[in-house]
Coordinates of N, CA and C and ligand atoms in Angstrom, one line a residue:
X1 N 14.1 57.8 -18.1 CA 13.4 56.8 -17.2 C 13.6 55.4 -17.7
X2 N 14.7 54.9 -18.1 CA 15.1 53.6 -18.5 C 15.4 52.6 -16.6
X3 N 15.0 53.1 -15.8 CA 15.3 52.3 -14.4 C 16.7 52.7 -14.1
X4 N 17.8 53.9 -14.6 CA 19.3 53.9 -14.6 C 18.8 54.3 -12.9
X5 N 18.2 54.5 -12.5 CA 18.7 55.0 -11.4 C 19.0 54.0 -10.1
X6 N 17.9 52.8 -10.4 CA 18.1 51.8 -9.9 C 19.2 51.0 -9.7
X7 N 19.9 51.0 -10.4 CA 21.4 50.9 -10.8 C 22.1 51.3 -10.1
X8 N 22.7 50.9 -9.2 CA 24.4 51.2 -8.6 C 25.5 51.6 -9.2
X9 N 26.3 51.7 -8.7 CA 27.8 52.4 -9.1 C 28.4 51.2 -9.8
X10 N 28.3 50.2 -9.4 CA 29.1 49.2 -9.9 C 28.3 48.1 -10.7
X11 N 26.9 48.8 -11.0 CA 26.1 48.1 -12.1 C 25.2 46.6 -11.6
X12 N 25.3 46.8 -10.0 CA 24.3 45.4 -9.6 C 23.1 46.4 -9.0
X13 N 22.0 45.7 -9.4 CA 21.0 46.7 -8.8 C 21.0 46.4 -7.5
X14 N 20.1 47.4 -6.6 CA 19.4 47.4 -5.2 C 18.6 46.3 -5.3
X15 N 18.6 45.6 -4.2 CA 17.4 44.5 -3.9 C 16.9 44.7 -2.5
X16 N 15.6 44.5 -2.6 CA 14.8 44.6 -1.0 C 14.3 43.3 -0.9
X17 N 14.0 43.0 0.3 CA 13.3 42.3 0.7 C 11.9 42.0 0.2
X18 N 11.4 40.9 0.4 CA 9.9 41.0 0.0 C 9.5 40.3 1.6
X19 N 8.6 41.8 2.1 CA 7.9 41.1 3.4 C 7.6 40.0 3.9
X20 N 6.6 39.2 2.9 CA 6.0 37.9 3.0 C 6.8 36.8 2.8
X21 N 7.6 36.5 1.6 CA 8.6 35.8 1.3 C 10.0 36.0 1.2
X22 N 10.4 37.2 1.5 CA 11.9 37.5 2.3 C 12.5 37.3 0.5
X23 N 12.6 37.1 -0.2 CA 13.4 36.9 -1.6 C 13.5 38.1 -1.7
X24 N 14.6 38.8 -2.7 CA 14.8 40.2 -3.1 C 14.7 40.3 -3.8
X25 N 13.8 41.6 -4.1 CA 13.7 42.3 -5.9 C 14.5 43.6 -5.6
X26 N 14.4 43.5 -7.0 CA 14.8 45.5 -7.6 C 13.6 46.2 -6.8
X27 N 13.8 47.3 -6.8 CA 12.7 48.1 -6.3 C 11.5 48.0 -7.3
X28 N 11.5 48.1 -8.2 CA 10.1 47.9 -9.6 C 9.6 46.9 -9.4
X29 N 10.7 45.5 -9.3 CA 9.5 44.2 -9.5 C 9.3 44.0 -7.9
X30 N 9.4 44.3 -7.0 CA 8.9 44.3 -6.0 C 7.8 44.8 -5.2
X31 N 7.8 46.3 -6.5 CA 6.3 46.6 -6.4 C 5.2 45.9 -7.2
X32 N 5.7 45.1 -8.1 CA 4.6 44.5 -8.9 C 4.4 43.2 -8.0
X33 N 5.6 42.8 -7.3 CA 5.6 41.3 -6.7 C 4.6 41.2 -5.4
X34 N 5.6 42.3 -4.6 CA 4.9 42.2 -3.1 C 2.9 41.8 -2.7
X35 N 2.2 42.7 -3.9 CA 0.8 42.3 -4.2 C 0.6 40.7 -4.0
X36 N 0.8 40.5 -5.0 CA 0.7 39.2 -5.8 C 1.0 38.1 -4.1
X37 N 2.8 38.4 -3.8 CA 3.2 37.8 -2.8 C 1.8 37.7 -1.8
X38 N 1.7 38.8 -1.4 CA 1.3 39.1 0.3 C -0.4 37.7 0.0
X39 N -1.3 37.7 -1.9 CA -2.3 37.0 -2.0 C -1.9 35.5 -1.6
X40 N -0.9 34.9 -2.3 CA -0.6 33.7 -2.5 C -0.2 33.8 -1.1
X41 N 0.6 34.5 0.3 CA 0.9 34.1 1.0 C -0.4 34.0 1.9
X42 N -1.5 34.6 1.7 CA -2.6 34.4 2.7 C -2.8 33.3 2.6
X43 N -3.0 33.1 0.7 CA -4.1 32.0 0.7 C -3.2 30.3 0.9
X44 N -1.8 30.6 1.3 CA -1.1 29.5 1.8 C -1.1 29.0 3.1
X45 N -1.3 30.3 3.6 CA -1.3 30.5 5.3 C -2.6 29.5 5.8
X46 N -3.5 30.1 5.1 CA -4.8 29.7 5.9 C -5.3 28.0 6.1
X47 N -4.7 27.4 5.1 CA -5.4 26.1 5.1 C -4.4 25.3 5.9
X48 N -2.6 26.0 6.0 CA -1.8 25.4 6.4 C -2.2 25.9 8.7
X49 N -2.9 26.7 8.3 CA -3.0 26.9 10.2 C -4.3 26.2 10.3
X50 N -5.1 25.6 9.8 CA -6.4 25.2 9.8 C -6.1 24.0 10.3
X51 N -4.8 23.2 9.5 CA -4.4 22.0 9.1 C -3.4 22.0 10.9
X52 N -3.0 22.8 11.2 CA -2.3 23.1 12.8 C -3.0 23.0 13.9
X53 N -4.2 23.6 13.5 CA -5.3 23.4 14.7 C -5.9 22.1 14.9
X54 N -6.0 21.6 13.5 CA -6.8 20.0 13.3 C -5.1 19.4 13.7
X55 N -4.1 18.9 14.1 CA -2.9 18.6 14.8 C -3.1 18.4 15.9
X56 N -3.4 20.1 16.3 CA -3.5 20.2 17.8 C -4.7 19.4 18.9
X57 N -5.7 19.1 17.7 CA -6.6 18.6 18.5 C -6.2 16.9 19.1
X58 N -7.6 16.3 19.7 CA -6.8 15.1 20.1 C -7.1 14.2 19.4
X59 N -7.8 14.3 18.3 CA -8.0 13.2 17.7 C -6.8 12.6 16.3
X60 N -6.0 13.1 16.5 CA -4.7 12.7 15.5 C -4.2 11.7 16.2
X61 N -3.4 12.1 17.6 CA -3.0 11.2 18.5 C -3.4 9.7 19.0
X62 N -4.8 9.4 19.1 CA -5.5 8.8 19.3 C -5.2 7.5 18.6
X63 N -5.9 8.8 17.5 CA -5.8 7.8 16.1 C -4.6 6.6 16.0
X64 N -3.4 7.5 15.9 CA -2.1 6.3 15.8 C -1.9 6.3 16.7
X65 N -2.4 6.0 17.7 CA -1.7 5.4 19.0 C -1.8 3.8 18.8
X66 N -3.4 3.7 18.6 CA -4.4 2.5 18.4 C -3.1 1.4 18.3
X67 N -3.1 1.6 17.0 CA -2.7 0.5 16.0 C -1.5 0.4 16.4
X68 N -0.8 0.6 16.6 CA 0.8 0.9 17.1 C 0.7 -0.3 17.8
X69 N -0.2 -0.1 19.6 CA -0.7 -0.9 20.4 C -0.8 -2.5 19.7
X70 N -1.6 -2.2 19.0 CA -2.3 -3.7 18.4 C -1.3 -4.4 18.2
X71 N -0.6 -3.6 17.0 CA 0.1 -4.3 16.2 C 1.7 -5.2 17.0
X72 N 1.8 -4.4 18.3 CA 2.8 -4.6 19.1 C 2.0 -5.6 19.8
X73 N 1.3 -5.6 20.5 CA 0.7 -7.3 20.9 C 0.6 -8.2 20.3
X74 N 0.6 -7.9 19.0 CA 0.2 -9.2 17.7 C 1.6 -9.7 17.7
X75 N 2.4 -8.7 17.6 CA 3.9 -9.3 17.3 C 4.2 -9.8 19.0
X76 N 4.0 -9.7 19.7 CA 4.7 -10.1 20.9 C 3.6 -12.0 20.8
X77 N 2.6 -11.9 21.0 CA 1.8 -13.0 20.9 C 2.7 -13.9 19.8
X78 N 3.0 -13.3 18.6 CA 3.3 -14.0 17.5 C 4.6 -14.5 18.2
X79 N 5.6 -13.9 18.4 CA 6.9 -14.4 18.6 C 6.6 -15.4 19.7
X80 N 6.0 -15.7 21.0 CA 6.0 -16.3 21.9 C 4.9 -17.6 21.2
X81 N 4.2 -17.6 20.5 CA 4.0 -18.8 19.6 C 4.8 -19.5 19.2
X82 N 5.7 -18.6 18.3 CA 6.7 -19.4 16.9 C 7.5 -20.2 18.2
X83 N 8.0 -19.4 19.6 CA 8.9 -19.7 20.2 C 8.4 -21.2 20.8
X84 N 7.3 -21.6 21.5 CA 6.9 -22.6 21.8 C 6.7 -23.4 20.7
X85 N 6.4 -23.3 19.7 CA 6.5 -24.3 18.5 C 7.6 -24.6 18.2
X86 N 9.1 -24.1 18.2 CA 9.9 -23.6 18.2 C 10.8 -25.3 19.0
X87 N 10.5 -24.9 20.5 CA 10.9 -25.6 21.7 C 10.1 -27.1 21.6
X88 N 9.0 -27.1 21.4 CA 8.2 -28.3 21.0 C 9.1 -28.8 19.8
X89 N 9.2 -28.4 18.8 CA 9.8 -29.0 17.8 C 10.9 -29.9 18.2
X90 N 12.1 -29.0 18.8 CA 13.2 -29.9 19.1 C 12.8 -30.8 19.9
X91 N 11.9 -30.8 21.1 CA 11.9 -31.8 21.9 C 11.1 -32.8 20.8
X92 N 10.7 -33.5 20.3 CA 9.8 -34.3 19.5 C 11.2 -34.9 18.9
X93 N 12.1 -33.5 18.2 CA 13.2 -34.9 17.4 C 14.2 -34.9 18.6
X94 N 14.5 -34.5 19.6 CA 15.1 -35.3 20.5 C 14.4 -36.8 20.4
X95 N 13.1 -37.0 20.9 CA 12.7 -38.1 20.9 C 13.0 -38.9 20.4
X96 N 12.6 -38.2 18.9 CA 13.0 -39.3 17.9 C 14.3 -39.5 17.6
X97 N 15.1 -38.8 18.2 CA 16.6 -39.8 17.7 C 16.7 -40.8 19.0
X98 N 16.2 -40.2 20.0 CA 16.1 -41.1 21.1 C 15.9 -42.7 20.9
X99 N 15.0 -42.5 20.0 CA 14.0 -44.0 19.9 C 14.9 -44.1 19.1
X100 N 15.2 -44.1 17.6 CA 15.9 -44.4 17.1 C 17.5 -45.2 17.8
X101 N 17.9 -44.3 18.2 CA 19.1 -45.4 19.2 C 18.5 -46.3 19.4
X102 N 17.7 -46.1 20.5 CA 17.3 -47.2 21.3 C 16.4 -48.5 20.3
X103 N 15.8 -47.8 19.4 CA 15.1 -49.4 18.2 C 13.8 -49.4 18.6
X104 N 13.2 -48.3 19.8 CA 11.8 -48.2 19.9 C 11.1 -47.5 18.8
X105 N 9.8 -47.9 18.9 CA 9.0 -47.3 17.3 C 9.0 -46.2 18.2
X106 N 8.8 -45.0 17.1 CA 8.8 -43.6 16.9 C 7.8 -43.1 18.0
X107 N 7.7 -42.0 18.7 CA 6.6 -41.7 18.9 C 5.4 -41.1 18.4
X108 N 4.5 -40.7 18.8 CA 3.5 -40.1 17.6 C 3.9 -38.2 17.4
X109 N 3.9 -38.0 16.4 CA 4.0 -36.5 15.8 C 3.1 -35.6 17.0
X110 N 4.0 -34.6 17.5 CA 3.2 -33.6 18.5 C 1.7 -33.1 17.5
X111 N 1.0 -33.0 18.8 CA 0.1 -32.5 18.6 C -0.2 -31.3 17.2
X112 N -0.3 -30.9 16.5 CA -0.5 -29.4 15.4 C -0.7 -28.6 16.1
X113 N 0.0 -27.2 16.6 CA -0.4 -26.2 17.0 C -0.9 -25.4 16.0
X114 N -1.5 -25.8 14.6 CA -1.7 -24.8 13.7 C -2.8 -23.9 14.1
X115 N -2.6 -22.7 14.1 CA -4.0 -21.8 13.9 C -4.9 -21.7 12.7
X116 N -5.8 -22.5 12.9 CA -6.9 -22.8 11.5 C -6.9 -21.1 11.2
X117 N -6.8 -20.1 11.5 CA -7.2 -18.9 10.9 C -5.7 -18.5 10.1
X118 N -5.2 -19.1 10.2 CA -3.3 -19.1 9.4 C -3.8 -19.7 8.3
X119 N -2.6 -18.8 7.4 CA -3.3 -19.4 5.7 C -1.6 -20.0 5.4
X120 N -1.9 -21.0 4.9 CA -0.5 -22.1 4.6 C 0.2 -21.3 3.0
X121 N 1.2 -21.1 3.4 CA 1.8 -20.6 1.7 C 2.4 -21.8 0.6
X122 N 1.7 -21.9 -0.2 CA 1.9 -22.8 -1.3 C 3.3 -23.1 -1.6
X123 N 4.3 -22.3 -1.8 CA 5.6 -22.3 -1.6 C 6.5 -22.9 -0.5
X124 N 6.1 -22.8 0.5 CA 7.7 -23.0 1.5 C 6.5 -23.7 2.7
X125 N 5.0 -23.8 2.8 CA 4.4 -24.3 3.2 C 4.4 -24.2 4.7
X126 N 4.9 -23.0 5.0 CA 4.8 -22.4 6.2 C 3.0 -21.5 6.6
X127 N 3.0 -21.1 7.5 CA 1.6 -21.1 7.7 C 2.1 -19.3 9.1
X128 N 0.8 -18.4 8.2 CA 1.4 -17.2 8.1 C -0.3 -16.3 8.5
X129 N -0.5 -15.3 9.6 CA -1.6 -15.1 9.7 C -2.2 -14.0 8.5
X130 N -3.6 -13.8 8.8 CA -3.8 -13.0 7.1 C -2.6 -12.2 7.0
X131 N -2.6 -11.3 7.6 CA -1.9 -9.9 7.6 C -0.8 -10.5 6.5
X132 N -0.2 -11.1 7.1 CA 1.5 -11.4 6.7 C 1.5 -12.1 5.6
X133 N 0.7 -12.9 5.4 CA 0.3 -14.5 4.4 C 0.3 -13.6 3.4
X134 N -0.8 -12.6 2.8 CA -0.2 -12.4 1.5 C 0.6 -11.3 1.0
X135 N 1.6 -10.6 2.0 CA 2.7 -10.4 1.7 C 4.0 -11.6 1.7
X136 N 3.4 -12.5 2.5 CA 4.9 -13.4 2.1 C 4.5 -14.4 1.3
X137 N 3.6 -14.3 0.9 CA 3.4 -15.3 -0.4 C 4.0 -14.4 -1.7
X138 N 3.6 -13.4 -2.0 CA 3.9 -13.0 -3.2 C 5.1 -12.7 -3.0
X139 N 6.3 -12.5 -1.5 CA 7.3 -12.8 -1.6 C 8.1 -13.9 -1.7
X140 N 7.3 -15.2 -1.4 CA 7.5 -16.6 -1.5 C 7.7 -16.5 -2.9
X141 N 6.5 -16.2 -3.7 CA 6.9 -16.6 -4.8 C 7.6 -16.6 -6.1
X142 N 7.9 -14.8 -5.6 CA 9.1 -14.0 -6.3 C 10.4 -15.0 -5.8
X143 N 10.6 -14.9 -4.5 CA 12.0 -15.8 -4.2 C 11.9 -16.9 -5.3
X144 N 10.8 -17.7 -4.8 CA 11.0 -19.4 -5.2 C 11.1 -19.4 -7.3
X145 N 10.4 -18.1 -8.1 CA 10.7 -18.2 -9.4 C 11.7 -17.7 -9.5
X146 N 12.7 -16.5 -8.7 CA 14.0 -16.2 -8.7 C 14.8 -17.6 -8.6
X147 N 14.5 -17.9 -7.8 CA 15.7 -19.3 -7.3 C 15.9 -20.2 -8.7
X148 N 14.2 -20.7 -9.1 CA 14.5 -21.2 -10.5 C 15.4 -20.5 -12.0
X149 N 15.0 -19.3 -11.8 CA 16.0 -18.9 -12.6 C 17.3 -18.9 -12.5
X150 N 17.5 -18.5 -11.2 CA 18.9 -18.5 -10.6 C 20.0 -19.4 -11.2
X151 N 18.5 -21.0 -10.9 CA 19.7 -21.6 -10.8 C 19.9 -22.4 -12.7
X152 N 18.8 -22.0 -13.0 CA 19.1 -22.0 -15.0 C 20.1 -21.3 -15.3
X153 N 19.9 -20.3 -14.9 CA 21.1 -19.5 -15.1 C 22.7 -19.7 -14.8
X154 N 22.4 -19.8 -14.0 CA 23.9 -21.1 -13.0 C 24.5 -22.0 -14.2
X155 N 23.4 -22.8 -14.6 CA 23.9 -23.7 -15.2 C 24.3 -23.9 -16.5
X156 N 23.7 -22.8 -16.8 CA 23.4 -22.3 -18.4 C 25.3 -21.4 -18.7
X157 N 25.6 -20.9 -17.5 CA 26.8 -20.0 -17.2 C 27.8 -21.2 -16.8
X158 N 27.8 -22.2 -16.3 CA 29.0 -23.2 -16.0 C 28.8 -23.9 -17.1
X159 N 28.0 -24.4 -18.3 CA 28.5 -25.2 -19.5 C 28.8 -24.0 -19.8
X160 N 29.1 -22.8 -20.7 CA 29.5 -22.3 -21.0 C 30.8 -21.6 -20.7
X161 N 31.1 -21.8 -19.5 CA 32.6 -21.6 -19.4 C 33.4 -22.9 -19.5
X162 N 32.8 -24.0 -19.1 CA 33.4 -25.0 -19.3 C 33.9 -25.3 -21.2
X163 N 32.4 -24.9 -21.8 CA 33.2 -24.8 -23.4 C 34.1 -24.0 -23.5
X164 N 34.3 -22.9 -23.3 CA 35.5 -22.1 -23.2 C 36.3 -22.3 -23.2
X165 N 36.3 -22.7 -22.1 CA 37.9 -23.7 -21.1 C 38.4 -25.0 -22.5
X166 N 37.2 -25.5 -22.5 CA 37.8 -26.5 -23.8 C 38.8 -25.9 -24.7
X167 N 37.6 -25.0 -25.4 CA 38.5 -24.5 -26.6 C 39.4 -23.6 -26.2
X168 N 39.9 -23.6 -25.2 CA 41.0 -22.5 -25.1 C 42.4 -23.5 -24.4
X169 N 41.9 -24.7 -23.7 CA 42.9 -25.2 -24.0 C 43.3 -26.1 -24.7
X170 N 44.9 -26.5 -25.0 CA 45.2 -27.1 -26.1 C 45.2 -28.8 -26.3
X171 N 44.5 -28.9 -27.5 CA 44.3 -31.1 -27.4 C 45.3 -31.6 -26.7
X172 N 45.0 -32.4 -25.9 CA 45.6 -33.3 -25.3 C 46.4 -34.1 -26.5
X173 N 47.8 -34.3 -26.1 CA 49.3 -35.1 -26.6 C 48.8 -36.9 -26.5
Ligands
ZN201 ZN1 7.3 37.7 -1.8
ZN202 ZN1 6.4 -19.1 1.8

């Protein structure tokens, strides 16, 4: 009773199925398995069809529909803002190169369309509503210490090739 019987002719054992999880055992560990399996597979089943029914219901849908909505008006409002700020802008320096030719004093600065509920970003001084404002500030400000390094770096890298360049070519005759 060493399992030989289990054993094939050509020395790979028999494997069966396991009901619940379809993987194959030997005939032995499949009777120790299949138990075990069939517990773990209930107790996987149940929370995961619980979790199907609470899907099925209506309140998932709902839920993200909402915001989807919102957040698509907010952007449509938003763009049709920037865009009239946008069109105002040019017309103003039309103006003003107008006058300019012409030698009339300037006219006065359009009106501020700013939205007092816009928070102004310290950096690039653009004006950004909550939502956005402090994601683009801490991206403002990542850029704007990036750029400073950038450009140390730049410069820190062009004298030093320029020394290079010295010493590698030969004194002037
Ligand atoms: Zn199994
Ligand atoms: Zn900014």
């Amino acid at each position: 009773m060493a399992g030989a019987g289990l054993t094939s002719a050509d020395g790979n054992q028999e494997l069966f199925p396991c009901e619940d999880c379809g993987r194959r055992f030997a005939a032995d560990v499949l009777e120790r398995h299949a138990p075990i399996c069939r517990k773990l597979f209930n107790k996987k089943r149940k929370p995961f069809n619980s979790l199907k029914q609470r899907l099925q219901g209506t309140d998932i849908p709902t839920v993200r529909r909402a915001p989807q909505a919102k957040s698509q008006r907010v952007r449509k409002s938003n763009w049709r803002k920037q865009h009239e700020e946008f069109i105002s802008a040019i017309r103003a320096a039309k103006l003003c190169t107008l006058a300019m030719k012409e030698g009339r004093p300037l006219p006065p600065p359009p009106a501020p369309t700013i939205n007092p509920d816009y928070i102004q970003c310290p950096y690039c001084m653009r004006r950004f509503n909550e939502n956005a404002a402090s994601r683009h500030i801490n991206f403002c400000k990542d850029q704007s210490s990036r750029r400073v390094f950038d450009a140390a770096q730049t410069a820190a890298r062009l004298a030093s090739r320029a020394q290079a360049r010295a010493q590698a070519s030969p004194p002037k005759e």
